[in-house]
PDB file of C-alpha atoms in Angstrom:
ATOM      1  CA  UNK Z  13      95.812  85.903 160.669  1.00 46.00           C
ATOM      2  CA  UNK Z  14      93.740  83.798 162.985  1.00 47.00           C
ATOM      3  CA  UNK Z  15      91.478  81.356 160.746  1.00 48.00           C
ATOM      4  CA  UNK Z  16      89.112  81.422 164.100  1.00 47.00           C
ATOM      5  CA  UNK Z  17      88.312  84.653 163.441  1.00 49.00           C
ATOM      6  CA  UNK Z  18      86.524  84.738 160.236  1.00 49.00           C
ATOM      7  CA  UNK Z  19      83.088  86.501 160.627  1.00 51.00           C
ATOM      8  CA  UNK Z  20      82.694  87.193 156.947  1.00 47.00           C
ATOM      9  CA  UNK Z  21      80.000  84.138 155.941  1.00 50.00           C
ATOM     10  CA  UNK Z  22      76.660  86.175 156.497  1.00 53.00           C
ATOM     11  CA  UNK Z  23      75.437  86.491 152.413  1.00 52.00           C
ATOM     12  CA  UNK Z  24      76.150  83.454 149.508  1.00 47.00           C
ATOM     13  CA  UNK Z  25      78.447  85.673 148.069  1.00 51.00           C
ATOM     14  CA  UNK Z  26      80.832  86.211 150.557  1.00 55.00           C
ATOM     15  CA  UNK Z  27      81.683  82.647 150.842  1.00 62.00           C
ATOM     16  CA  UNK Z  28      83.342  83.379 147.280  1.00 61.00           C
ATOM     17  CA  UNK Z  29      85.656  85.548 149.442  1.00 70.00           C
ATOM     18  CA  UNK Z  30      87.015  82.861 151.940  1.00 77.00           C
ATOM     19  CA  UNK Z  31      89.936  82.267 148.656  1.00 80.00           C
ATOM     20  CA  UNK Z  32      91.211  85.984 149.443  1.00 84.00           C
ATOM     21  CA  UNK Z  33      92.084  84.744 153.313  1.00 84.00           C
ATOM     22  CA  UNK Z  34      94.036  81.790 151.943  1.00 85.00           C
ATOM     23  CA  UNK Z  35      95.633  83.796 149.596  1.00 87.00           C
ATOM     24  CA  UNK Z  36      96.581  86.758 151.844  1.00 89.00           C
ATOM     25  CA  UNK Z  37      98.434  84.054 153.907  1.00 89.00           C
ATOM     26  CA  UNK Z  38      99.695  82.771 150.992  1.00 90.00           C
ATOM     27  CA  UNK Z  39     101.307  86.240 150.764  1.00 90.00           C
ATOM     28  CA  UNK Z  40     102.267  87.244 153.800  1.00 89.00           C
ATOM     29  CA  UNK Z  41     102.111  84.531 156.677  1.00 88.00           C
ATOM     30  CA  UNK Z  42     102.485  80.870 154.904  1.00 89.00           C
ATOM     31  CA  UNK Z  43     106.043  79.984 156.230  1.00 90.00           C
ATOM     32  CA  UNK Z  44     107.745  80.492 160.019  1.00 89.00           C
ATOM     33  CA  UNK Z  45     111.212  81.188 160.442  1.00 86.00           C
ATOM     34  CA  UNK Z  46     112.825  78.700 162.464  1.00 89.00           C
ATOM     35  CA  UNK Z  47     113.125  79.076 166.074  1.00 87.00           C
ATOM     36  CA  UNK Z  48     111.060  81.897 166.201  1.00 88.00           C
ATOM     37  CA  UNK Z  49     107.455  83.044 166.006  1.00 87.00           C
ATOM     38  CA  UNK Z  50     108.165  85.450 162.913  1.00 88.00           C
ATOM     39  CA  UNK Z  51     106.038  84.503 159.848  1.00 89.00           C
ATOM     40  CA  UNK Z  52     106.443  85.850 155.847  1.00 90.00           C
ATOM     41  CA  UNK Z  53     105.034  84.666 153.146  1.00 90.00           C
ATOM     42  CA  UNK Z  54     105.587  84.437 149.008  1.00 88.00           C
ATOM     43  CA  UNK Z  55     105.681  88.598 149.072  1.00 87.00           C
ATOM     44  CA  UNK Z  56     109.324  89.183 150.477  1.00 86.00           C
ATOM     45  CA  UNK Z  57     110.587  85.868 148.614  1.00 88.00           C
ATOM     46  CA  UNK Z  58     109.236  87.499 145.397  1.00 87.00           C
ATOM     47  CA  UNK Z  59     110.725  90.967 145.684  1.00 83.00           C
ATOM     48  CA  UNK Z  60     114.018  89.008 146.093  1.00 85.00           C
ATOM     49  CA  UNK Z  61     113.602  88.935 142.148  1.00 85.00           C
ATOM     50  CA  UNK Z  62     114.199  92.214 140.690  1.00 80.00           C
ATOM     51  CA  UNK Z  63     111.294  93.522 138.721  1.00 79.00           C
ATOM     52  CA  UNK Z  64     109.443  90.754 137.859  1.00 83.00           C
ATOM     53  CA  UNK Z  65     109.243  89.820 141.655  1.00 84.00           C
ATOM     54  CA  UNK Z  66     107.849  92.777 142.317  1.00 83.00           C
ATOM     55  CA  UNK Z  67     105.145  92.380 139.220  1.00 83.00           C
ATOM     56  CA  UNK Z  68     104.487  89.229 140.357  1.00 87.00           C
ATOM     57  CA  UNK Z  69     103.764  90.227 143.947  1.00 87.00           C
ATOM     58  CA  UNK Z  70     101.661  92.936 142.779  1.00 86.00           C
ATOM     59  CA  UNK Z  71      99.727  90.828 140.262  1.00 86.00           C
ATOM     60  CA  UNK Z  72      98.381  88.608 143.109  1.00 88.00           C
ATOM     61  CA  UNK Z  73      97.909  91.664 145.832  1.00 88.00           C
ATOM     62  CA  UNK Z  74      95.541  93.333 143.165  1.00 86.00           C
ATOM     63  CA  UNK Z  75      93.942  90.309 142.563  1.00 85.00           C
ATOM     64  CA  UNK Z  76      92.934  90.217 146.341  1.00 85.00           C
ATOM     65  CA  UNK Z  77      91.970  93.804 146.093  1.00 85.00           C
ATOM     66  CA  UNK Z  78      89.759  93.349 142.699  1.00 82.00           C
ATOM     67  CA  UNK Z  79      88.116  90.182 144.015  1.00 81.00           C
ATOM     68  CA  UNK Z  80      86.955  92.193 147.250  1.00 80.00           C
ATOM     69  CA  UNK Z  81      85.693  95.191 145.421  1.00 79.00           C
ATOM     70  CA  UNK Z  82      83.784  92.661 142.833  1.00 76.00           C
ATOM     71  CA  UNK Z  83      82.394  91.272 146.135  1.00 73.00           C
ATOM     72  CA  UNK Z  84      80.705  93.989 147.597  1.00 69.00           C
ATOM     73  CA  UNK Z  85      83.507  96.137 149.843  1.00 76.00           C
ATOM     74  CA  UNK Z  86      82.871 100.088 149.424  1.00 78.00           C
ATOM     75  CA  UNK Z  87      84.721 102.840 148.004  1.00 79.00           C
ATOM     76  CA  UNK Z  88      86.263 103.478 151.170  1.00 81.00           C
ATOM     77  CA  UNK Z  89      87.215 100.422 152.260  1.00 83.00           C
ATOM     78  CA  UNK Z  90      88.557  99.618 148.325  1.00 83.00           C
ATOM     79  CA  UNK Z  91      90.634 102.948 148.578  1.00 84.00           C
ATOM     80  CA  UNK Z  92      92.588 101.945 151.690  1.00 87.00           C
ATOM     81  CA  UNK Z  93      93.141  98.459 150.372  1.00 88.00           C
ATOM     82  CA  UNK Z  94      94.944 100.562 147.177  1.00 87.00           C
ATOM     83  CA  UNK Z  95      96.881 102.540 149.470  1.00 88.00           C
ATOM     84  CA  UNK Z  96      98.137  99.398 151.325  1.00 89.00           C
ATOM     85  CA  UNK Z  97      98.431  97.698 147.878  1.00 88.00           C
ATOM     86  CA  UNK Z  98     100.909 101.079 146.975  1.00 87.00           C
ATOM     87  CA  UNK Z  99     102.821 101.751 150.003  1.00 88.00           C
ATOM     88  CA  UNK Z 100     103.660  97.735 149.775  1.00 89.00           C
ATOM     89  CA  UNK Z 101     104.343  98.213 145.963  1.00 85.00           C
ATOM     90  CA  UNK Z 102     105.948 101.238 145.956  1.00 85.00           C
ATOM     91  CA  UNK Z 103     108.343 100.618 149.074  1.00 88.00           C
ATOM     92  CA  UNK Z 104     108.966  96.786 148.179  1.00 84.00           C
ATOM     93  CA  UNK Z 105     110.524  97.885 144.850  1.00 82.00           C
ATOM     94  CA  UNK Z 106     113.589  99.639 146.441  1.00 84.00           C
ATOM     95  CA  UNK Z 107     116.639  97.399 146.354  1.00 84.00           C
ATOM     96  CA  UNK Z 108     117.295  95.838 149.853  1.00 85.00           C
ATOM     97  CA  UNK Z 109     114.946  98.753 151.833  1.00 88.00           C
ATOM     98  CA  UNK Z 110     111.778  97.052 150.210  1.00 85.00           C
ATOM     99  CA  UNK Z 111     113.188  93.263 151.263  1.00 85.00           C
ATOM    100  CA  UNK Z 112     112.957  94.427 154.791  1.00 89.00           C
ATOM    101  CA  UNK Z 113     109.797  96.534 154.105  1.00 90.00           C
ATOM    102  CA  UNK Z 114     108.010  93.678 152.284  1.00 86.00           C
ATOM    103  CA  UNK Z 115     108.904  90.622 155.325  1.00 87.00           C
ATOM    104  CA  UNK Z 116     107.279  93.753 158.037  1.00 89.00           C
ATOM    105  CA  UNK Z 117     104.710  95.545 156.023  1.00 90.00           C
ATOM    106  CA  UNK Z 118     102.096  92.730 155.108  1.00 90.00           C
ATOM    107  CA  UNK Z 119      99.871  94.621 153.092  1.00 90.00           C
ATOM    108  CA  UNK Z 120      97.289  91.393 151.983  1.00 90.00           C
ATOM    109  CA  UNK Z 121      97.307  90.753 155.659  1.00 90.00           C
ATOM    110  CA  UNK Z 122      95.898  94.529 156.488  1.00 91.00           C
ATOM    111  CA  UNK Z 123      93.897  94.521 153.669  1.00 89.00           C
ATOM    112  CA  UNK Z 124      91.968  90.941 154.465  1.00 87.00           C
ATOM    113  CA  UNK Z 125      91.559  92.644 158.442  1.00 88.00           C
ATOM    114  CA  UNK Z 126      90.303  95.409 156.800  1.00 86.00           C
ATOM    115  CA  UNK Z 127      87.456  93.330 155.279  1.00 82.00           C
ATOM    116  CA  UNK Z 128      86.954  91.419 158.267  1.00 80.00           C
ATOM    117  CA  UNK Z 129      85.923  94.973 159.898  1.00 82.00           C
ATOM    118  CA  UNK Z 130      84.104  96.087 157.226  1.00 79.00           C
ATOM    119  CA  UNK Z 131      81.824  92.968 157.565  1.00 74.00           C
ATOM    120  CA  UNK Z 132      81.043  93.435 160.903  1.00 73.00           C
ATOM    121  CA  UNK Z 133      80.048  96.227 160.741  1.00 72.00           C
ATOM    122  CA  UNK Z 134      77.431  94.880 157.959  1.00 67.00           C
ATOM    123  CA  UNK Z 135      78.552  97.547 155.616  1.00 58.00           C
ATOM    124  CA  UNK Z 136      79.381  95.005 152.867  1.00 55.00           C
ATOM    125  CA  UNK Z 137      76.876  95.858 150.439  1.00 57.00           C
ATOM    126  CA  UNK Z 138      78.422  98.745 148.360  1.00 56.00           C
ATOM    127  CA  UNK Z 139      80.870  98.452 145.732  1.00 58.00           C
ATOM    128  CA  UNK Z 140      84.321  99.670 145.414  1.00 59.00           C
ATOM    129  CA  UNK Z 141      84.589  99.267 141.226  1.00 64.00           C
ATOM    130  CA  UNK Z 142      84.317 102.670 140.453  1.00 69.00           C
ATOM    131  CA  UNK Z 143      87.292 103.710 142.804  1.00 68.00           C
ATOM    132  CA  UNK Z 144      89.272 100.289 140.792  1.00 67.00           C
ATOM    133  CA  UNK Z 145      88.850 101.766 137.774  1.00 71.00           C
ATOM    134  CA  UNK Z 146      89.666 104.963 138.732  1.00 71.00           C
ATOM    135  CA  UNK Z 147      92.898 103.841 140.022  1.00 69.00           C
ATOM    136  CA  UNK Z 148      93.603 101.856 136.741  1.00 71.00           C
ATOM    137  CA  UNK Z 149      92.934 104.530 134.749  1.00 75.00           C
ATOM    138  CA  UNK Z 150      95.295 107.083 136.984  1.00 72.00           C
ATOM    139  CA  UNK Z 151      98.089 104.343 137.132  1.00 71.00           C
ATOM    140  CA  UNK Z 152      97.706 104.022 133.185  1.00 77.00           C
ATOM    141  CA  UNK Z 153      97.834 108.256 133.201  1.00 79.00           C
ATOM    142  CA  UNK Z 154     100.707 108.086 135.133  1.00 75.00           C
ATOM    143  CA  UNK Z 155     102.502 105.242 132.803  1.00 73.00           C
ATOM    144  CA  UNK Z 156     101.599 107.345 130.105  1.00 81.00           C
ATOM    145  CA  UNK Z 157     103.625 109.901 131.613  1.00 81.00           C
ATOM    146  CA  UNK Z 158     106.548 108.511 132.514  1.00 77.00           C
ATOM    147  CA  UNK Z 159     106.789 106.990 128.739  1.00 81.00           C
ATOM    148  CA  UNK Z 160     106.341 111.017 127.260  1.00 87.00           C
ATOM    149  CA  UNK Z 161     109.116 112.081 129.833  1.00 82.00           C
ATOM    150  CA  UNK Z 162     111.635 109.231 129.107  1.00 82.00           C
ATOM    151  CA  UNK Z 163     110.784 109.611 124.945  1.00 89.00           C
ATOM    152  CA  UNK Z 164     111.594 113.285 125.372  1.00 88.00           C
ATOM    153  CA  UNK Z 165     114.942 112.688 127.617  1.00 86.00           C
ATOM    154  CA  UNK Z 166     115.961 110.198 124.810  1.00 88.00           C
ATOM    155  CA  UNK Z 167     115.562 112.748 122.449  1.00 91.00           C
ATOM    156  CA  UNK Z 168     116.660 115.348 123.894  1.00 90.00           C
ATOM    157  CA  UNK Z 169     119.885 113.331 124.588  1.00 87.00           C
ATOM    158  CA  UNK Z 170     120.101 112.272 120.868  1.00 89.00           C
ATOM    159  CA  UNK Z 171     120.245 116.037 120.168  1.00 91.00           C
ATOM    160  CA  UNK Z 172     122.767 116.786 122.508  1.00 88.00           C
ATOM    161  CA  UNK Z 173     124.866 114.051 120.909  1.00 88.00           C
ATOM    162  CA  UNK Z 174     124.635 114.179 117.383  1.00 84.00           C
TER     163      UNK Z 174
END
């Protein structure tokens, strides 16, 4: 992520945003690997950590995401930031696969180019909170879910067993 490049300063609000570049590199592109030109950030490090890595990595993408959409990115532009925000989520939390995926993917990095684009194009005057809380609510469905089918497996077990 080239610092140089950073077109998003046109409206008083946007310079709120310049926190989401420092995090994304934060995330993806703070350290170097010695010897080479390879960078990775706190989001591979953390998914070394089972589970609560993985939370924790999440927890500070979304952050990024939220903060943009407060900020003025559209729906469109929110909803590919989610789907970069899942693939990195989703993939990240298999065991050894999602190390790998995590130190190639970068999702903060897409996600803070995909801003960049979106503001230079001038289109940064819509608002992506609807789609947020749409996706809260759905990933809150979903949890819902998965808690019904793992209360009825329990007891379906504790039938079979007694």
């Amino acid at each position: 992520m080239s610092k140089e490049n950073l077109r998003y300063t046109r409206t008083p609000q946007s310079e709120r945003l310049k926190w989401v570049n420092s995090m994304a590199r934060l995330m993806d592109d703070q350290f170097v690997l010695p010897g080479t030109k390879f960078r990775f950030g706190l989001d591979p490090l953390l998914g070394l950590l089972p589970v609560a890595g993985d939370l924790a990595s999440f927890a500070m993408s979304a952050s990024i995401v939220l903060t943009i959409a407060r900020y003025g990115a559209s729906g469109k532009v929110v909803a590919l930031m989610l789907v970069n925000l899942a693939l990195d989520t989703i993939i990240g939390s298999i065991p050894v696969l999602g190390n790998i995926f995590d130190f190639a993917y970068k999702a903060n990095d897409r996600n803070v180019k995909l801003l960049q684009r979106h503001y230079e194009e001038g289109k940064y005057q819509g608002s992506g909170k609807n789609i947020v809380v749409a996706a809260a609510v759905g990933v809150l469905l979903v949890f819902l879910l998965l808690l019904w089918a793992m209360w009825e497996l329990l007891e379906w077990l504790y039938q079979l067993i007694f």
